[in-house]
Amino acid sequence: MSEGTTKQFLYVNRKAPHGTVYALESLEVVLIGAAFEQDVRLAFLDDGVFQLMKGQDTTGIGTKNFAPTYKALGDYDVNKIYVEKESLDERGLTEDDLMPLTYEDEDDDWAEKSSIKIVSRAEMADLIDSSDVMFNF
Amino acid sequence: MAILHTVNKSPFDKNSLERAIGCAKDGSAVLLIEDGVYGALKGASSSSMVEDAMKTVKVYALSEDVSARGVNERVMDGIELVDYAGFVKLAADHSQVQSWL
Amino acid sequence: MKFAIQINEGPYTHEASDSAYMFTKAVIEGGHEVTRVFFYHDGVNNGTRLTTPPQDDRHVVNRWAELAKENDLDLVLCVAAAQRRGIADADESKRNGKDADNIQEGFRISGLGQLIEAGIQADRLVVFGD
């Protein structure tokens, strides 16, 4: 494949934040990767859904609170964020428990839209199946 | 082409095998490596899940990791053992590799 | 076929680096190309020359370096991950005002863009981690 090719990138986030560094360093890859103009999608499943929880405050554990960075993803044209419904259900969560992540749609007069799409486990399988490259951390 | 899913976690510790099987579409493959090979055990609480999966998905286990753990004789019927060369061939023959870390 | 390899864990604690090494060797022996091996997270600890395992154990770091030398492999340590974990080459050491470097010959330090580029250029990206 030539360098000019656009690939379907999928970042698979399955780990909770704070307990390990994977969520933070995965987010850093997403931010760098945004400059490469690939078709970028983010998947949050299993404990990965905890990365998007509202109200995260790391003051007491003395680590960097990177949760607000997810809200900036829209500015990087990263606006396809898929969250698995079954993973939310298992953890007693709904979309309302997640940070609102939005982007401005340039094709729709810069209307503010949600980047988050709640998908079923079967749709998550389709998403993985239709990707050219999966980044796992 | 279907995807090769690799699993490196024991099913008695993490849900990686369950997730890989749940996401593996008909015709795709699951390869058990590292502690993931414990998912190949017969007579275990995970066995029926793997047996069900094998109706639609091909399940492999990495022979080097199986041998290292002394579980060769306990691998379920129907699971094919492959070596590292076989792992490479599986990766090449499938459209992509999804590592369920 | 072009393979890129990503390693997320350091040596000895996890099997990831061993598995990745065996896999990389098999890729080469299978007649394929390894376009890049990218070390991320604690994986950057695979690139310090100060590693000194007991003599009867494998030397994970040297083994990677030798495989790279024999096959002209591109072993890349992520700079951001390396800085966090105290892995530096001479340039990085100087830039950050440190008194030493510790990178093993055969590895190089570069940015995360190298991982993205590897994902774009390779036919398969295979990840080893925890």
mmCIF file of C-alpha atoms in Angstrom:
data_model
loop_
_atom_site.group_PDB
_atom_site.id
_atom_site.type_symbol
_atom_site.label_atom_id
_atom_site.label_comp_id
_atom_site.label_asym_id
_atom_site.label_seq_id
_atom_site.Cartn_x
_atom_site.Cartn_y
_atom_site.Cartn_z
ATOM 1 C CA MET A 1 0.000 0.000 0.000
ATOM 2 C CA SER A 2 1.382 3.440 -0.869
ATOM 3 C CA GLU A 3 1.930 6.177 1.656
ATOM 4 C CA GLY A 4 -0.844 8.255 0.140
ATOM 5 C CA THR A 5 -3.446 5.644 1.015
ATOM 6 C CA THR A 6 -6.092 6.397 3.613
ATOM 7 C CA LYS A 7 -6.641 3.546 6.019
ATOM 8 C CA GLN A 8 -9.385 2.874 8.512
ATOM 9 C CA PHE A 9 -7.684 3.231 11.882
ATOM 10 C CA LEU A 10 -9.311 1.841 14.993
ATOM 11 C CA TYR A 11 -8.004 2.595 18.453
ATOM 12 C CA VAL A 12 -9.296 -0.106 20.767
ATOM 13 C CA ASN A 13 -9.592 1.126 24.367
ATOM 14 C CA ARG A 14 -10.351 -1.647 26.841
ATOM 15 C CA LYS A 15 -8.530 -0.511 29.964
ATOM 16 C CA ALA A 16 -9.583 1.767 32.804
ATOM 17 C CA PRO A 17 -7.704 5.043 33.305
ATOM 18 C CA HIS A 18 -5.461 5.933 36.297
ATOM 19 C CA GLY A 19 -4.665 2.385 37.518
ATOM 20 C CA THR A 20 -2.308 1.937 34.568
ATOM 21 C CA VAL A 21 -0.835 4.307 31.994
ATOM 22 C CA TYR A 22 -2.370 2.650 28.925
ATOM 23 C CA ALA A 23 -5.336 5.029 28.565
ATOM 24 C CA LEU A 24 -3.169 8.150 28.761
ATOM 25 C CA GLU A 25 -0.508 6.895 26.378
ATOM 26 C CA SER A 26 -3.169 5.642 23.979
ATOM 27 C CA LEU A 27 -4.689 9.110 23.926
ATOM 28 C CA GLU A 28 -1.268 10.540 23.110
ATOM 29 C CA VAL A 29 -1.068 8.280 20.053
ATOM 30 C CA VAL A 30 -4.524 9.427 18.945
ATOM 31 C CA LEU A 31 -3.494 13.088 19.177
ATOM 32 C CA ILE A 32 -0.274 12.534 17.199
ATOM 33 C CA GLY A 33 -2.074 10.279 14.736
ATOM 34 C CA ALA A 34 -4.680 12.943 14.010
ATOM 35 C CA ALA A 35 -2.089 14.769 11.901
ATOM 36 C CA PHE A 36 -1.775 11.832 9.500
ATOM 37 C CA GLU A 37 -5.189 12.291 7.886
ATOM 38 C CA GLN A 38 -6.340 8.714 8.194
ATOM 39 C CA ASP A 39 -9.930 7.677 8.841
ATOM 40 C CA VAL A 40 -9.770 7.521 12.634
ATOM 41 C CA ARG A 41 -12.260 5.776 14.903
ATOM 42 C CA LEU A 42 -12.023 5.238 18.652
ATOM 43 C CA ALA A 43 -13.673 2.273 20.325
ATOM 44 C CA PHE A 44 -14.356 2.138 24.053
ATOM 45 C CA LEU A 45 -15.358 -1.225 25.461
ATOM 46 C CA ASP A 46 -14.955 -3.233 28.644
ATOM 47 C CA ASP A 47 -13.228 -1.119 31.339
ATOM 48 C CA GLY A 48 -12.246 1.314 28.587
ATOM 49 C CA VAL A 49 -15.639 3.010 29.009
ATOM 50 C CA PHE A 50 -14.426 4.295 32.389
ATOM 51 C CA GLN A 51 -11.996 6.548 30.511
ATOM 52 C CA LEU A 52 -14.934 8.738 29.474
ATOM 53 C CA MET A 53 -16.562 9.110 32.917
ATOM 54 C CA LYS A 54 -17.702 12.564 33.940
ATOM 55 C CA GLY A 55 -16.269 14.134 37.060
ATOM 56 C CA GLN A 56 -12.809 12.559 37.117
ATOM 57 C CA ASP A 57 -10.603 14.405 39.607
ATOM 58 C CA THR A 58 -7.071 13.111 40.127
ATOM 59 C CA THR A 59 -6.012 15.773 42.627
ATOM 60 C CA GLY A 60 -5.862 13.274 45.465
ATOM 61 C CA ILE A 61 -3.737 10.701 43.637
ATOM 62 C CA GLY A 62 -1.303 13.283 42.331
ATOM 63 C CA THR A 63 -1.424 12.203 38.687
ATOM 64 C CA LYS A 64 -2.160 14.208 35.575
ATOM 65 C CA ASN A 65 -5.875 14.464 34.879
ATOM 66 C CA PHE A 66 -6.066 13.807 31.173
ATOM 67 C CA ALA A 67 -9.851 13.379 31.048
ATOM 68 C CA PRO A 68 -10.388 16.936 29.694
ATOM 69 C CA THR A 69 -8.187 16.034 26.707
ATOM 70 C CA TYR A 70 -10.939 13.752 25.368
ATOM 71 C CA LYS A 71 -13.115 16.857 25.005
ATOM 72 C CA ALA A 72 -10.498 18.374 22.675
ATOM 73 C CA LEU A 73 -10.596 15.422 20.265
ATOM 74 C CA GLY A 74 -13.284 17.122 18.196
ATOM 75 C CA ASP A 75 -10.865 19.962 17.460
ATOM 76 C CA TYR A 76 -8.458 17.374 16.043
ATOM 77 C CA ASP A 77 -11.171 16.047 13.701
ATOM 78 C CA VAL A 78 -11.395 12.908 15.780
ATOM 79 C CA ASN A 79 -15.156 12.625 16.029
ATOM 80 C CA LYS A 80 -16.041 8.976 15.531
ATOM 81 C CA ILE A 81 -16.165 7.657 19.054
ATOM 82 C CA TYR A 82 -17.915 4.348 19.565
ATOM 83 C CA VAL A 83 -18.907 3.199 23.044
ATOM 84 C CA GLU A 84 -20.232 -0.305 23.558
ATOM 85 C CA LYS A 85 -23.658 -0.463 25.162
ATOM 86 C CA GLU A 86 -23.166 -3.855 26.804
ATOM 87 C CA SER A 87 -19.996 -2.608 28.508
ATOM 88 C CA LEU A 88 -21.920 0.385 29.881
ATOM 89 C CA ASP A 89 -24.803 -1.855 31.013
ATOM 90 C CA GLU A 90 -22.475 -4.286 32.787
ATOM 91 C CA ARG A 91 -21.056 -1.380 34.785
ATOM 92 C CA GLY A 92 -24.400 0.212 35.598
ATOM 93 C CA LEU A 93 -23.671 3.197 33.364
ATOM 94 C CA THR A 94 -25.524 5.074 30.667
ATOM 95 C CA GLU A 95 -24.405 7.656 28.119
ATOM 96 C CA ASP A 96 -25.415 10.373 30.622
ATOM 97 C CA ASP A 97 -22.548 9.257 32.867
ATOM 98 C CA LEU A 98 -20.014 10.010 30.135
ATOM 99 C CA MET A 99 -18.406 13.346 29.326
ATOM 100 C CA PRO A 100 -20.162 15.040 26.434
ATOM 101 C CA LEU A 101 -17.747 14.885 23.486
ATOM 102 C CA THR A 102 -18.641 17.101 20.559
ATOM 103 C CA TYR A 103 -17.336 18.435 17.261
ATOM 104 C CA GLU A 104 -18.371 21.169 14.860
ATOM 105 C CA ASP A 105 -19.624 19.741 11.579
ATOM 106 C CA GLU A 106 -18.110 21.777 8.751
ATOM 107 C CA ASP A 107 -20.543 20.185 6.289
ATOM 108 C CA ASP A 108 -23.505 21.387 8.350
ATOM 109 C CA ASP A 109 -22.729 25.083 8.988
ATOM 110 C CA TRP A 110 -20.427 24.144 11.902
ATOM 111 C CA ALA A 111 -23.320 22.783 13.940
ATOM 112 C CA GLU A 112 -22.170 21.239 17.225
ATOM 113 C CA LYS A 113 -22.765 17.505 17.217
ATOM 114 C CA SER A 114 -21.999 14.616 19.537
ATOM 115 C CA SER A 115 -18.952 12.525 18.637
ATOM 116 C CA ILE A 116 -20.209 9.628 20.753
ATOM 117 C CA LYS A 117 -22.152 6.812 19.227
ATOM 118 C CA ILE A 118 -23.434 4.030 21.435
ATOM 119 C CA VAL A 119 -23.139 0.710 19.624
ATOM 120 C CA SER A 120 -24.074 -2.874 20.382
ATOM 121 C CA ARG A 121 -21.543 -5.658 20.829
ATOM 122 C CA ALA A 122 -22.420 -6.906 17.344
ATOM 123 C CA GLU A 123 -21.804 -3.472 15.867
ATOM 124 C CA MET A 124 -18.493 -3.318 17.715
ATOM 125 C CA ALA A 125 -17.540 -6.599 16.043
ATOM 126 C CA ASP A 126 -18.431 -5.063 12.659
ATOM 127 C CA LEU A 127 -16.318 -2.031 13.461
ATOM 128 C CA ILE A 128 -13.282 -4.183 14.218
ATOM 129 C CA ASP A 129 -13.932 -6.284 11.144
ATOM 130 C CA SER A 130 -14.061 -3.244 8.867
ATOM 131 C CA SER A 131 -10.832 -1.660 10.113
ATOM 132 C CA ASP A 132 -7.491 -1.778 8.309
ATOM 133 C CA VAL A 133 -5.318 -1.208 11.366
ATOM 134 C CA MET A 134 -6.131 -1.841 15.030
ATOM 135 C CA PHE A 135 -4.108 -0.103 17.703
ATOM 136 C CA ASN A 136 -4.245 -1.893 21.022
ATOM 137 C CA PHE A 137 -2.629 -0.680 24.195
ATOM 138 C CA MET B 1 -10.830 -11.881 4.534
ATOM 139 C CA ALA B 2 -11.558 -12.407 8.171
ATOM 140 C CA ILE B 3 -9.569 -11.269 11.147
ATOM 141 C CA LEU B 4 -7.109 -13.182 13.313
ATOM 142 C CA HIS B 5 -7.849 -12.510 16.973
ATOM 143 C CA THR B 6 -5.019 -13.188 19.407
ATOM 144 C CA VAL B 7 -5.642 -13.759 23.107
ATOM 145 C CA ASN B 8 -2.788 -13.702 25.628
ATOM 146 C CA LYS B 9 -4.753 -13.853 28.895
ATOM 147 C CA SER B 10 -5.995 -16.787 30.924
ATOM 148 C CA PRO B 11 -9.800 -16.989 30.739
ATOM 149 C CA PHE B 12 -9.773 -17.577 34.498
ATOM 150 C CA ASP B 13 -8.300 -14.110 35.019
ATOM 151 C CA LYS B 14 -9.564 -11.816 32.246
ATOM 152 C CA ASN B 15 -12.454 -11.673 29.796
ATOM 153 C CA SER B 16 -10.184 -11.354 26.737
ATOM 154 C CA LEU B 17 -11.023 -14.807 25.370
ATOM 155 C CA GLU B 18 -14.743 -14.227 25.814
ATOM 156 C CA ARG B 19 -14.436 -10.869 24.036
ATOM 157 C CA ALA B 20 -12.355 -12.263 21.200
ATOM 158 C CA ILE B 21 -14.862 -15.066 20.654
ATOM 159 C CA GLY B 22 -17.740 -12.601 20.856
ATOM 160 C CA CYS B 23 -16.164 -10.425 18.172
ATOM 161 C CA ALA B 24 -14.951 -13.253 15.956
ATOM 162 C CA LYS B 25 -17.188 -13.512 12.926
ATOM 163 C CA ASP B 26 -17.809 -16.724 11.038
ATOM 164 C CA GLY B 27 -14.638 -17.796 9.261
ATOM 165 C CA SER B 28 -12.271 -15.816 11.406
ATOM 166 C CA ALA B 29 -9.710 -17.337 13.739
ATOM 167 C CA VAL B 30 -8.702 -17.102 17.372
ATOM 168 C CA LEU B 31 -5.090 -17.820 18.318
ATOM 169 C CA LEU B 32 -4.237 -18.440 21.977
ATOM 170 C CA ILE B 33 -0.742 -17.307 22.977
ATOM 171 C CA GLU B 34 1.140 -16.752 26.257
ATOM 172 C CA ASP B 35 -1.253 -17.273 29.220
ATOM 173 C CA GLY B 36 -4.048 -17.320 26.662
ATOM 174 C CA VAL B 37 -3.240 -20.989 26.006
ATOM 175 C CA TYR B 38 -4.970 -21.872 29.295
ATOM 176 C CA GLY B 39 -8.141 -21.183 27.321
ATOM 177 C CA ALA B 40 -7.413 -24.381 25.394
ATOM 178 C CA LEU B 41 -7.860 -26.633 28.444
ATOM 179 C CA LYS B 42 -10.436 -29.398 28.314
ATOM 180 C CA GLY B 43 -12.666 -30.073 31.292
ATOM 181 C CA ALA B 44 -12.368 -26.470 32.451
ATOM 182 C CA SER B 45 -15.063 -23.896 33.124
ATOM 183 C CA SER B 46 -14.070 -22.180 29.882
ATOM 184 C CA SER B 47 -14.291 -25.319 27.725
ATOM 185 C CA SER B 48 -17.942 -25.110 26.698
ATOM 186 C CA MET B 49 -17.528 -21.503 25.549
ATOM 187 C CA VAL B 50 -14.591 -22.530 23.366
ATOM 188 C CA GLU B 51 -16.442 -25.586 22.048
ATOM 189 C CA ASP B 52 -19.365 -23.379 21.037
ATOM 190 C CA ALA B 53 -17.006 -20.963 19.335
ATOM 191 C CA MET B 54 -15.383 -23.747 17.346
ATOM 192 C CA LYS B 55 -18.660 -24.304 15.491
ATOM 193 C CA THR B 56 -18.058 -21.096 13.535
ATOM 194 C CA VAL B 57 -14.499 -20.044 14.282
ATOM 195 C CA LYS B 58 -11.187 -21.863 13.995
ATOM 196 C CA VAL B 59 -9.277 -21.922 17.286
ATOM 197 C CA TYR B 60 -5.490 -22.332 17.430
ATOM 198 C CA ALA B 61 -2.997 -22.397 20.275
ATOM 199 C CA LEU B 62 0.702 -21.563 20.058
ATOM 200 C CA SER B 63 2.581 -24.819 20.622
ATOM 201 C CA GLU B 64 5.642 -23.157 22.185
ATOM 202 C CA ASP B 65 3.463 -21.541 24.865
ATOM 203 C CA VAL B 66 1.453 -24.739 25.385
ATOM 204 C CA SER B 67 4.636 -26.774 25.908
ATOM 205 C CA ALA B 68 6.169 -24.174 28.203
ATOM 206 C CA ARG B 69 3.164 -24.538 30.502
ATOM 207 C CA GLY B 70 3.045 -28.327 30.442
ATOM 208 C CA VAL B 71 -0.510 -28.528 29.180
ATOM 209 C CA ASN B 72 -0.073 -30.374 25.842
ATOM 210 C CA GLU B 73 -2.098 -33.364 27.019
ATOM 211 C CA ARG B 74 -4.912 -31.142 28.232
ATOM 212 C CA VAL B 75 -5.613 -29.282 24.983
ATOM 213 C CA MET B 76 -9.189 -29.774 23.797
ATOM 214 C CA ASP B 77 -9.884 -31.778 20.652
ATOM 215 C CA GLY B 78 -10.436 -29.491 17.717
ATOM 216 C CA ILE B 79 -7.881 -26.910 18.730
ATOM 217 C CA GLU B 80 -4.983 -26.901 16.306
ATOM 218 C CA LEU B 81 -1.483 -26.312 17.610
ATOM 219 C CA VAL B 82 0.703 -24.007 15.520
ATOM 220 C CA ASP B 83 4.302 -22.889 15.996
ATOM 221 C CA TYR B 84 5.627 -19.352 15.435
ATOM 222 C CA ALA B 85 5.922 -19.992 11.700
ATOM 223 C CA GLY B 86 2.261 -20.981 11.794
ATOM 224 C CA PHE B 87 1.428 -17.811 13.735
ATOM 225 C CA VAL B 88 3.058 -15.753 10.968
ATOM 226 C CA LYS B 89 1.144 -17.666 8.322
ATOM 227 C CA LEU B 90 -2.144 -17.093 10.149
ATOM 228 C CA ALA B 91 -1.372 -13.355 10.422
ATOM 229 C CA ALA B 92 -0.577 -13.211 6.715
ATOM 230 C CA ASP B 93 -3.622 -15.241 5.680
ATOM 231 C CA HIS B 94 -6.087 -13.077 7.608
ATOM 232 C CA SER B 95 -7.008 -9.486 6.835
ATOM 233 C CA GLN B 96 -5.683 -8.054 10.106
ATOM 234 C CA VAL B 97 -4.660 -9.039 13.596
ATOM 235 C CA GLN B 98 -6.629 -7.890 16.623
ATOM 236 C CA SER B 99 -4.696 -8.403 19.871
ATOM 237 C CA TRP B 100 -7.030 -8.667 22.856
ATOM 238 C CA LEU B 101 -4.528 -7.430 25.417
ATOM 239 C CA MET C 1 4.240 -9.050 2.984
ATOM 240 C CA LYS C 2 5.166 -6.134 5.243
ATOM 241 C CA PHE C 3 4.807 -6.567 9.013
ATOM 242 C CA ALA C 4 5.073 -3.905 11.700
ATOM 243 C CA ILE C 5 5.428 -4.992 15.317
ATOM 244 C CA GLN C 6 4.396 -3.058 18.424
ATOM 245 C CA ILE C 7 5.647 -4.005 21.897
ATOM 246 C CA ASN C 8 3.938 -2.497 24.918
ATOM 247 C CA GLU C 9 5.819 -4.140 27.789
ATOM 248 C CA GLY C 10 9.365 -4.222 29.101
ATOM 249 C CA PRO C 11 11.574 -7.293 29.262
ATOM 250 C CA TYR C 12 11.333 -10.065 31.869
ATOM 251 C CA THR C 13 8.126 -9.011 33.674
ATOM 252 C CA HIS C 14 5.875 -9.902 30.750
ATOM 253 C CA GLU C 15 6.286 -12.447 27.969
ATOM 254 C CA ALA C 16 5.338 -9.792 25.391
ATOM 255 C CA SER C 17 8.883 -8.950 24.297
ATOM 256 C CA ASP C 18 9.848 -12.641 24.069
ATOM 257 C CA SER C 19 6.754 -13.424 21.998
ATOM 258 C CA ALA C 20 7.407 -10.438 19.762
ATOM 259 C CA TYR C 21 11.021 -11.517 19.275
ATOM 260 C CA MET C 22 10.047 -15.075 18.329
ATOM 261 C CA PHE C 23 7.340 -13.733 16.026
ATOM 262 C CA THR C 24 9.674 -11.219 14.372
ATOM 263 C CA LYS C 25 12.263 -13.946 13.745
ATOM 264 C CA ALA C 26 9.573 -16.173 12.225
ATOM 265 C CA VAL C 27 8.347 -13.313 10.015
ATOM 266 C CA ILE C 28 11.859 -12.887 8.610
ATOM 267 C CA GLU C 29 12.391 -16.637 8.230
ATOM 268 C CA GLY C 30 9.058 -16.811 6.423
ATOM 269 C CA GLY C 31 10.415 -14.509 3.761
ATOM 270 C CA HIS C 32 8.403 -11.465 4.825
ATOM 271 C CA GLU C 33 9.611 -7.978 5.613
ATOM 272 C CA VAL C 34 9.588 -6.341 9.060
ATOM 273 C CA THR C 35 9.225 -2.632 8.377
ATOM 274 C CA ARG C 36 9.544 -1.501 11.986
ATOM 275 C CA VAL C 37 9.501 -2.703 15.575
ATOM 276 C CA PHE C 38 8.014 0.023 17.747
ATOM 277 C CA PHE C 39 8.464 -0.047 21.519
ATOM 278 C CA TYR C 40 5.830 1.812 23.506
ATOM 279 C CA HIS C 41 4.742 2.153 27.163
ATOM 280 C CA ASP C 42 7.181 0.112 29.333
ATOM 281 C CA GLY C 43 8.322 -1.500 26.087
ATOM 282 C CA VAL C 44 11.009 1.183 25.854
ATOM 283 C CA ASN C 45 12.829 -0.660 28.661
ATOM 284 C CA ASN C 46 13.795 -3.252 26.035
ATOM 285 C CA GLY C 47 16.302 -0.728 24.720
ATOM 286 C CA THR C 48 18.638 -0.027 27.644
ATOM 287 C CA ARG C 49 22.182 -1.374 27.386
ATOM 288 C CA LEU C 50 22.460 -1.404 31.200
ATOM 289 C CA THR C 51 20.332 -4.542 31.324
ATOM 290 C CA THR C 52 22.318 -7.331 32.980
ATOM 291 C CA PRO C 53 20.397 -10.600 33.323
ATOM 292 C CA PRO C 54 21.942 -13.667 35.012
ATOM 293 C CA GLN C 55 24.228 -15.583 32.650
ATOM 294 C CA ASP C 56 21.893 -18.565 32.397
ATOM 295 C CA ASP C 57 18.997 -16.376 31.242
ATOM 296 C CA ARG C 58 18.314 -14.918 27.811
ATOM 297 C CA HIS C 59 19.537 -11.385 27.186
ATOM 298 C CA VAL C 60 16.389 -9.774 25.813
ATOM 299 C CA VAL C 61 18.038 -6.472 24.903
ATOM 300 C CA ASN C 62 21.103 -7.921 23.170
ATOM 301 C CA ARG C 63 18.953 -10.462 21.384
ATOM 302 C CA TRP C 64 16.883 -7.684 19.795
ATOM 303 C CA ALA C 65 20.010 -5.731 18.894
ATOM 304 C CA GLU C 66 21.601 -8.771 17.252
ATOM 305 C CA LEU C 67 18.466 -9.617 15.291
ATOM 306 C CA ALA C 68 18.329 -6.012 14.137
ATOM 307 C CA LYS C 69 21.948 -6.037 13.038
ATOM 308 C CA GLU C 70 21.608 -9.284 11.123
ATOM 309 C CA ASN C 71 18.432 -8.229 9.371
ATOM 310 C CA ASP C 72 18.701 -4.453 9.220
ATOM 311 C CA LEU C 73 15.641 -3.987 11.439
ATOM 312 C CA ASP C 74 14.368 -0.579 12.499
ATOM 313 C CA LEU C 75 13.970 -0.738 16.308
ATOM 314 C CA VAL C 76 12.268 2.444 17.525
ATOM 315 C CA LEU C 77 11.733 3.525 21.129
ATOM 316 C CA CYS C 78 8.948 6.078 21.571
ATOM 317 C CA VAL C 79 10.545 9.312 22.746
ATOM 318 C CA ALA C 80 7.727 10.386 25.078
ATOM 319 C CA ALA C 81 7.562 6.949 26.711
ATOM 320 C CA ALA C 82 11.368 6.784 26.890
ATOM 321 C CA GLN C 83 11.684 10.190 28.567
ATOM 322 C CA ARG C 84 9.158 9.190 31.217
ATOM 323 C CA ARG C 85 11.086 6.010 31.967
ATOM 324 C CA GLY C 86 14.638 7.290 31.849
ATOM 325 C CA ILE C 87 15.777 5.839 28.538
ATOM 326 C CA ALA C 88 17.958 8.268 26.589
ATOM 327 C CA ASP C 89 20.384 8.435 23.700
ATOM 328 C CA ALA C 90 23.241 10.956 23.640
ATOM 329 C CA ASP C 91 21.121 13.695 22.038
ATOM 330 C CA GLU C 92 18.191 13.228 24.399
ATOM 331 C CA SER C 93 20.514 13.127 27.374
ATOM 332 C CA LYS C 94 22.168 16.376 26.373
ATOM 333 C CA ARG C 95 18.882 18.085 25.550
ATOM 334 C CA ASN C 96 17.480 17.237 28.964
ATOM 335 C CA GLY C 97 20.636 18.082 30.881
ATOM 336 C CA LYS C 98 21.351 14.504 32.018
ATOM 337 C CA ASP C 99 24.761 13.100 32.852
ATOM 338 C CA ALA C 100 24.454 9.829 30.946
ATOM 339 C CA ASP C 101 22.669 7.956 28.201
ATOM 340 C CA ASN C 102 21.707 4.298 28.233
ATOM 341 C CA ILE C 103 20.301 3.327 24.843
ATOM 342 C CA GLN C 104 21.519 0.058 23.361
ATOM 343 C CA GLU C 105 23.192 0.297 19.965
ATOM 344 C CA GLY C 106 20.784 -0.876 17.300
ATOM 345 C CA PHE C 107 17.824 0.989 18.774
ATOM 346 C CA ARG C 108 16.843 4.576 18.019
ATOM 347 C CA ILE C 109 14.545 7.047 19.733
ATOM 348 C CA SER C 110 11.845 8.773 17.742
ATOM 349 C CA GLY C 111 8.302 10.098 17.927
ATOM 350 C CA LEU C 112 4.911 8.436 18.016
ATOM 351 C CA GLY C 113 4.456 9.374 14.384
ATOM 352 C CA GLN C 114 6.699 6.407 13.630
ATOM 353 C CA LEU C 115 4.037 4.072 15.004
ATOM 354 C CA ILE C 116 1.303 5.705 12.939
ATOM 355 C CA GLU C 117 3.503 5.590 9.855
ATOM 356 C CA ALA C 118 4.216 1.913 10.501
ATOM 357 C CA GLY C 119 0.479 1.277 10.713
ATOM 358 C CA ILE C 120 -0.048 2.994 7.375
ATOM 359 C CA GLN C 121 2.852 1.382 5.539
ATOM 360 C CA ALA C 122 2.685 -2.194 6.787
ATOM 361 C CA ASP C 123 0.184 -4.785 5.634
ATOM 362 C CA ARG C 124 -0.136 -6.099 9.174
ATOM 363 C CA LEU C 125 0.405 -4.464 12.552
ATOM 364 C CA VAL C 126 0.833 -7.081 15.268
ATOM 365 C CA VAL C 127 0.740 -5.897 18.882
ATOM 366 C CA PHE C 128 2.312 -7.663 21.847
ATOM 367 C CA GLY C 129 1.510 -6.398 25.315
ATOM 368 C CA ASP C 130 -0.137 -7.152 28.620
#
